[in-house]
PDB file of C-alpha atoms in Angstrom:
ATOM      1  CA  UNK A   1     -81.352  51.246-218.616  1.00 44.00           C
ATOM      2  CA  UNK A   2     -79.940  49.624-215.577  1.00 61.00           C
ATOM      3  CA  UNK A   3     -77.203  50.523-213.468  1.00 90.00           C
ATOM      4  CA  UNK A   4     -73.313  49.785-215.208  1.00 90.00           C
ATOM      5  CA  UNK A   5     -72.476  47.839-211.617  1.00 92.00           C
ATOM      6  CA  UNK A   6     -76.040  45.662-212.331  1.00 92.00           C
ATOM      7  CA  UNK A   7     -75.405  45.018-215.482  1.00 92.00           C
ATOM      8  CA  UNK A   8     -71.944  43.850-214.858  1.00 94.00           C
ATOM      9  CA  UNK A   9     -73.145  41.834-212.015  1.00 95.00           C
ATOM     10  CA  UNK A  10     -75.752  40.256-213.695  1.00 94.00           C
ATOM     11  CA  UNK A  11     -73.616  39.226-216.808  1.00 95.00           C
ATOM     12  CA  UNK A  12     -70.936  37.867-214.446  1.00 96.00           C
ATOM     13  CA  UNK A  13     -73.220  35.510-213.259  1.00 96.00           C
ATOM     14  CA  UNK A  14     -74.944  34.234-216.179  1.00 95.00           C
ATOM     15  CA  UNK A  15     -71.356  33.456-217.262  1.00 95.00           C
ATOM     16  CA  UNK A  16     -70.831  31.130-214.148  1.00 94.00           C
ATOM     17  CA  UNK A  17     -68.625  33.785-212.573  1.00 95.00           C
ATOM     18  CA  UNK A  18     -68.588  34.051-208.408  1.00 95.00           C
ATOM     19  CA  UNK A  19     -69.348  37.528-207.554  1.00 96.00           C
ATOM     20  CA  UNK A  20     -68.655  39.224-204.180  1.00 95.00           C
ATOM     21  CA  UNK A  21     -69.132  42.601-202.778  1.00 94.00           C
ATOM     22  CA  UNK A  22     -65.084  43.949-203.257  1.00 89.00           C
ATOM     23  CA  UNK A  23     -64.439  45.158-199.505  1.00 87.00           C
ATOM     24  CA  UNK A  24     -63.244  48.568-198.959  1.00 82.00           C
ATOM     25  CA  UNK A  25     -59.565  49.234-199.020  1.00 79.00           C
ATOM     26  CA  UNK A  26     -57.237  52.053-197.715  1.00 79.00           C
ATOM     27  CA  UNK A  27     -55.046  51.317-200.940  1.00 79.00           C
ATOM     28  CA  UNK A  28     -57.895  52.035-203.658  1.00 79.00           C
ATOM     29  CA  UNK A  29     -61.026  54.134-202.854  1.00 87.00           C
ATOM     30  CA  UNK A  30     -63.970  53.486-205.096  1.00 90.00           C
ATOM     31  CA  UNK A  31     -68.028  53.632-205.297  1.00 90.00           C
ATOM     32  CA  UNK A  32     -68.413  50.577-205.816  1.00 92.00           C
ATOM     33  CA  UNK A  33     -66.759  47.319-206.603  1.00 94.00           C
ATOM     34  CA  UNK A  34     -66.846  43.213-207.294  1.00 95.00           C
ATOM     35  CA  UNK A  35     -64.532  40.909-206.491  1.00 96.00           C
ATOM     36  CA  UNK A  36     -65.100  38.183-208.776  1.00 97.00           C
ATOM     37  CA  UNK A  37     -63.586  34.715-209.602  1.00 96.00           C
ATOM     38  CA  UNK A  38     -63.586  33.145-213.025  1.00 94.00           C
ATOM     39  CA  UNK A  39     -65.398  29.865-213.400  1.00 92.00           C
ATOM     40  CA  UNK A  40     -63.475  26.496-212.852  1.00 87.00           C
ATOM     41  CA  UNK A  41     -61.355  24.738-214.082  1.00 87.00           C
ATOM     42  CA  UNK A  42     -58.890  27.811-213.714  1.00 88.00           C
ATOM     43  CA  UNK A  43     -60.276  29.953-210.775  1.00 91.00           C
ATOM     44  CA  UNK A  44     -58.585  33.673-211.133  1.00 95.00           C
ATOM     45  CA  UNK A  45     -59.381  36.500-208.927  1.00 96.00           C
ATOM     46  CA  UNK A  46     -60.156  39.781-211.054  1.00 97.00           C
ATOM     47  CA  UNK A  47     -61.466  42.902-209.158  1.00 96.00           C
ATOM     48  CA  UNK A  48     -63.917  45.222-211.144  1.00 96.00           C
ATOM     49  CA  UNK A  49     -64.453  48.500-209.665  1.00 94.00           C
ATOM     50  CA  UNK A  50     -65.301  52.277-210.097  1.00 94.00           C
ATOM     51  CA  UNK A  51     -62.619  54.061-208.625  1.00 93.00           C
ATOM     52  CA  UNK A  52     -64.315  57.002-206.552  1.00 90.00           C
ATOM     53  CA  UNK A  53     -61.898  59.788-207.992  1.00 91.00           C
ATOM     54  CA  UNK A  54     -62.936  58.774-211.863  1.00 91.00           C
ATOM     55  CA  UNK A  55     -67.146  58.591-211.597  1.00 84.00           C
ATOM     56  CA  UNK A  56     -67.143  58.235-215.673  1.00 91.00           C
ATOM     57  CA  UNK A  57     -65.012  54.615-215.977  1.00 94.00           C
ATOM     58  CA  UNK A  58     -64.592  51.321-214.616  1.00 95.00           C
ATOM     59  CA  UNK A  59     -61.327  49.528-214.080  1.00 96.00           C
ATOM     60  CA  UNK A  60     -60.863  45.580-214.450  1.00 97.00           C
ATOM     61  CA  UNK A  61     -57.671  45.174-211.936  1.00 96.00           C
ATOM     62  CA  UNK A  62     -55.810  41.671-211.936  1.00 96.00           C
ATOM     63  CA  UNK A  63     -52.973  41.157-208.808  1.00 95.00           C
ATOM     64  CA  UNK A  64     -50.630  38.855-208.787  1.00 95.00           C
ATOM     65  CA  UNK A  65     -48.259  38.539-205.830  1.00 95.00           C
ATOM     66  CA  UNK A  66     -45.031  36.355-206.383  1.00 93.00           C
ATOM     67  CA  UNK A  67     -44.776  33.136-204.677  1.00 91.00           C
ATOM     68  CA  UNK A  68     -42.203  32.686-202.130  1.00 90.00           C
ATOM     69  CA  UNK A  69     -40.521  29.826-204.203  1.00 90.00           C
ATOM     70  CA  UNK A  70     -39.917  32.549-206.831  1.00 92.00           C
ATOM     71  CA  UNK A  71     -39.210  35.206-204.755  1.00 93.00           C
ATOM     72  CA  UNK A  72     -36.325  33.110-203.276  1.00 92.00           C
ATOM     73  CA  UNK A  73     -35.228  32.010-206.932  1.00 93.00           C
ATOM     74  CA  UNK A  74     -34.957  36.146-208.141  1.00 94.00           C
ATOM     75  CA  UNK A  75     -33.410  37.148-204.759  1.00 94.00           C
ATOM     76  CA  UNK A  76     -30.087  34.341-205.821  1.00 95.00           C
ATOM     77  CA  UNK A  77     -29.999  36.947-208.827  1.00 95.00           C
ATOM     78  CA  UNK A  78     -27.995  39.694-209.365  1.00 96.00           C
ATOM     79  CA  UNK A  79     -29.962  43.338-209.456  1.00 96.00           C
ATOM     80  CA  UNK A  80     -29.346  43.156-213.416  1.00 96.00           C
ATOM     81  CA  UNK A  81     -30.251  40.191-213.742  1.00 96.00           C
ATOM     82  CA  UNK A  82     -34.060  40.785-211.726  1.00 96.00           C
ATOM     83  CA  UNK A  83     -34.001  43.635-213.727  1.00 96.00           C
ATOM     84  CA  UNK A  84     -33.662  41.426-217.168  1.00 96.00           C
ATOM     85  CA  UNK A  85     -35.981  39.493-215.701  1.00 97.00           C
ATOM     86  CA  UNK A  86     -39.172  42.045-214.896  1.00 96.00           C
ATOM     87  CA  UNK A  87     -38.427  43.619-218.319  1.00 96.00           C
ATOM     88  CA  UNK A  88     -39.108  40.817-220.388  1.00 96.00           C
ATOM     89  CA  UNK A  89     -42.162  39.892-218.501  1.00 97.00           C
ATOM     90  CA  UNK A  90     -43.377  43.758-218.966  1.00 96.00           C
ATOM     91  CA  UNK A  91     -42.678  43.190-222.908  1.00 96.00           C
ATOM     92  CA  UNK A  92     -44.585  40.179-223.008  1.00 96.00           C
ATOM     93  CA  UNK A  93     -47.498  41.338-220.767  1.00 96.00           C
ATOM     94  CA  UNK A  94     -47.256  44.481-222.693  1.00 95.00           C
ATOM     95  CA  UNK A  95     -47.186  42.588-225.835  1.00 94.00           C
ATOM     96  CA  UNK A  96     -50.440  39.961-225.189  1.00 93.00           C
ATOM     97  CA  UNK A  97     -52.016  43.264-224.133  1.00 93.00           C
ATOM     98  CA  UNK A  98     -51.383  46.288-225.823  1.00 92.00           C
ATOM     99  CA  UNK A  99     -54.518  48.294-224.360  1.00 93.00           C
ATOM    100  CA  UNK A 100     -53.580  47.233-220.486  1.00 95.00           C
ATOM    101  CA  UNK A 101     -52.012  49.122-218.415  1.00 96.00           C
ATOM    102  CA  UNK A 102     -49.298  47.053-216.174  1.00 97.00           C
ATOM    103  CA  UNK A 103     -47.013  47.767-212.990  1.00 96.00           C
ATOM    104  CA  UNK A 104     -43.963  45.839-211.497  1.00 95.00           C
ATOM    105  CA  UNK A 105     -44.159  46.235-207.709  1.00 94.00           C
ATOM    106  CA  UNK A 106     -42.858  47.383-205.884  1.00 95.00           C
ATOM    107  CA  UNK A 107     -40.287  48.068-208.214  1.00 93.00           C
ATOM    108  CA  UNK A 108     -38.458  46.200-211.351  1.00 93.00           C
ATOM    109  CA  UNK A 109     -35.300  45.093-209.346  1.00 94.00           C
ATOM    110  CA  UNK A 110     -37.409  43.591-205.852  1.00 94.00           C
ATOM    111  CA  UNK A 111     -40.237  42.326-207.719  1.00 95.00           C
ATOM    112  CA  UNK A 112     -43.073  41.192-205.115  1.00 95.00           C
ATOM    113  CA  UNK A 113     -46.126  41.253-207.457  1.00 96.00           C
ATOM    114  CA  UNK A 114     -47.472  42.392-211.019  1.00 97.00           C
ATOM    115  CA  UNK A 115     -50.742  44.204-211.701  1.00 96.00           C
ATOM    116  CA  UNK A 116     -52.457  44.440-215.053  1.00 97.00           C
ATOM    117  CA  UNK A 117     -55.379  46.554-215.265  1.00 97.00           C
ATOM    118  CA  UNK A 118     -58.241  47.596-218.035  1.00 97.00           C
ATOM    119  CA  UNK A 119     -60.417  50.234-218.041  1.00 96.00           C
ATOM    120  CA  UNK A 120     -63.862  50.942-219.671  1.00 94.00           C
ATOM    121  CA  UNK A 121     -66.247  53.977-219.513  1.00 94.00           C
ATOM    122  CA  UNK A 122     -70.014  53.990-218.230  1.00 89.00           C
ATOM    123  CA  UNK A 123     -71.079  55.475-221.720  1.00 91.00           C
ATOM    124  CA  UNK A 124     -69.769  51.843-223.414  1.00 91.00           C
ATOM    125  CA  UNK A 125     -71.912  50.046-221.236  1.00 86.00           C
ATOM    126  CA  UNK A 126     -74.997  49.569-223.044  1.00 86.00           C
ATOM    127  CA  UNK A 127     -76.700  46.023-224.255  1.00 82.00           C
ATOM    128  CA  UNK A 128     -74.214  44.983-226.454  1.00 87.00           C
ATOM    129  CA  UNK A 129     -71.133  45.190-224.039  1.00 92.00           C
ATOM    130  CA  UNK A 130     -71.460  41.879-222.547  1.00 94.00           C
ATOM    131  CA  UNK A 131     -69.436  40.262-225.385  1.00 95.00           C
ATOM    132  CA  UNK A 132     -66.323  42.846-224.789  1.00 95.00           C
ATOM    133  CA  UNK A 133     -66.105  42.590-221.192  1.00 95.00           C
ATOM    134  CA  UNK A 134     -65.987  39.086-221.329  1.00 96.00           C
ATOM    135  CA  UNK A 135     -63.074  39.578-224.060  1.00 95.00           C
ATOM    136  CA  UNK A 136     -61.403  41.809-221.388  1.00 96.00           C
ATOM    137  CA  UNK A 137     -62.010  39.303-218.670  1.00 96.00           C
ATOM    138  CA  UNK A 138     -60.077  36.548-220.694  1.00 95.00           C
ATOM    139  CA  UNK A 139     -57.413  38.992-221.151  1.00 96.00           C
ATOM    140  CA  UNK A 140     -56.654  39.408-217.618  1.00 96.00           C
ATOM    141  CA  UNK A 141     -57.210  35.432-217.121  1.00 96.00           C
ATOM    142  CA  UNK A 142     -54.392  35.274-220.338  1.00 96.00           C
ATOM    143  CA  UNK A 143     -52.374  37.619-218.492  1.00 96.00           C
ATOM    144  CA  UNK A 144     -52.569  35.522-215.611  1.00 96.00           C
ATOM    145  CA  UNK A 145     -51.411  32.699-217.125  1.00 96.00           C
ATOM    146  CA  UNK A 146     -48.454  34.446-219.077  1.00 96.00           C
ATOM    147  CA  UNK A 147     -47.541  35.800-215.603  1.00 96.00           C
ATOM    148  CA  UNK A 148     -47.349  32.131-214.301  1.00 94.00           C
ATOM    149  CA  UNK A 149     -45.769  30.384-217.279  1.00 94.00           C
ATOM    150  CA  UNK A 150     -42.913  33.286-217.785  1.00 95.00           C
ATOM    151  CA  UNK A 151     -42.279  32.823-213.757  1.00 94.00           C
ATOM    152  CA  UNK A 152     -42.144  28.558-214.010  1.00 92.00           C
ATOM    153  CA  UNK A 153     -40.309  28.999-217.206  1.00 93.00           C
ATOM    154  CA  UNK A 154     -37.001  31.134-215.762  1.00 93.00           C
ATOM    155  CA  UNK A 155     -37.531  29.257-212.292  1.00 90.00           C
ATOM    156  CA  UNK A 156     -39.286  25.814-212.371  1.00 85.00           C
ATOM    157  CA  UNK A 157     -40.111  24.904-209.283  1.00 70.00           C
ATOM    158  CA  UNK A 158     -41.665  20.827-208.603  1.00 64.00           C
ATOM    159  CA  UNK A 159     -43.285  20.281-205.673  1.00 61.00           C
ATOM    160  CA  UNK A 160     -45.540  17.338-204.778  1.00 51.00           C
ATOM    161  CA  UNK A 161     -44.873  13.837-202.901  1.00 46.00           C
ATOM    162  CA  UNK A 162     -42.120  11.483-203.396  1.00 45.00           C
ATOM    163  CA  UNK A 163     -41.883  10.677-206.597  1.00 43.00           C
ATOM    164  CA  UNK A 164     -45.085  12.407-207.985  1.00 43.00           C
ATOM    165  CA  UNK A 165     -44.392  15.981-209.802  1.00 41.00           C
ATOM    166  CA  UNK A 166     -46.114  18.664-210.390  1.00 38.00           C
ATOM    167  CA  UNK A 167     -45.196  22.491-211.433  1.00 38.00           C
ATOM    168  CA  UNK A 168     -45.823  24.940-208.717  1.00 36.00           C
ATOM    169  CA  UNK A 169     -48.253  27.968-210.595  1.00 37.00           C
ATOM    170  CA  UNK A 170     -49.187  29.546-207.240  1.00 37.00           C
ATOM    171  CA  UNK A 171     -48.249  33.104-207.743  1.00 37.00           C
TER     172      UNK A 171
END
């Protein structure tokens, strides 16, 4: 049986996905890991990676850093109100996902970004896993997009050229 990281690689690019090496990083040590990119029209960055502390699982990590437009729109906010704010995007990230684990950064009050992250063990990988990691996958591209649409929703932002509009989703 092939390698999990070969497997994974290769099914992520039957699907259409763009696979990179994941460079190393001082925040998150692992063996091994792919920095991949969903296939168009929507184009989300997911990293998949073994971290190097946990040799038996893999972890299926989505980032998403706030835009500055938004960041500005929270920071008018009063602390309770950022706080109401990151809460009922945890409950509904929590809520789309019940099996993901998800972080406020750095903290619920001075929100900057929003992780959601999966993980799966080398002993699931057999075969037959293909059709559950791509499940997983479009969970972390619906997180994404619940991310996004809670953000535009509390704080639309339009952008675009005199008199053409369109809704800012850069997070």
């Amino acid at each position: 049986m092939p390698e999990v990281k070969e497997l994974i690689t290769s099914w992520l690019i039957e699907e259409g996905f763009e696979v990179k090496k994941l460079p190393a990083s001082p925040q998150v040590r692992f063996t091994w890991g792919l920095d991949i990119y969903t296939p168009p029209p929507l184009r989300v960055n997911i990293k998949v990676f073994k971290p190097e502390e946990r040799q038996d699982r893999v972890i299926i990590l989505l980032g998403v850093g706030v835009s500055p437009e938004h960041q500005q729109a929270l920071a008018k906010l009063k602390p309770e109100e950022r706080l109401k704010f990151s809460s009922r995007l945890l409950s509904r990230l929590i809520t789309a996902c019940n099996i993901c684990s998800v972080a406020i950064q750095p903290n619920p009050v001075d929100l900057k970004g929003v992780s959601v992250a999966m993980t799966f063990f080398d002993s699931e990988v057999n075969d037959n896993f293909k059709p559950r990691l791509l499940n997983m996958l479009m969970m972390m591209v619906n997180s994404f997009l619940l991310i996004v649409s809670t953000f535009n929703e509390a704080f639309p932002v339009v952008s675009g050229r005199a008199g053409e509009k369109s809704t800012t989703t850069r997070m």
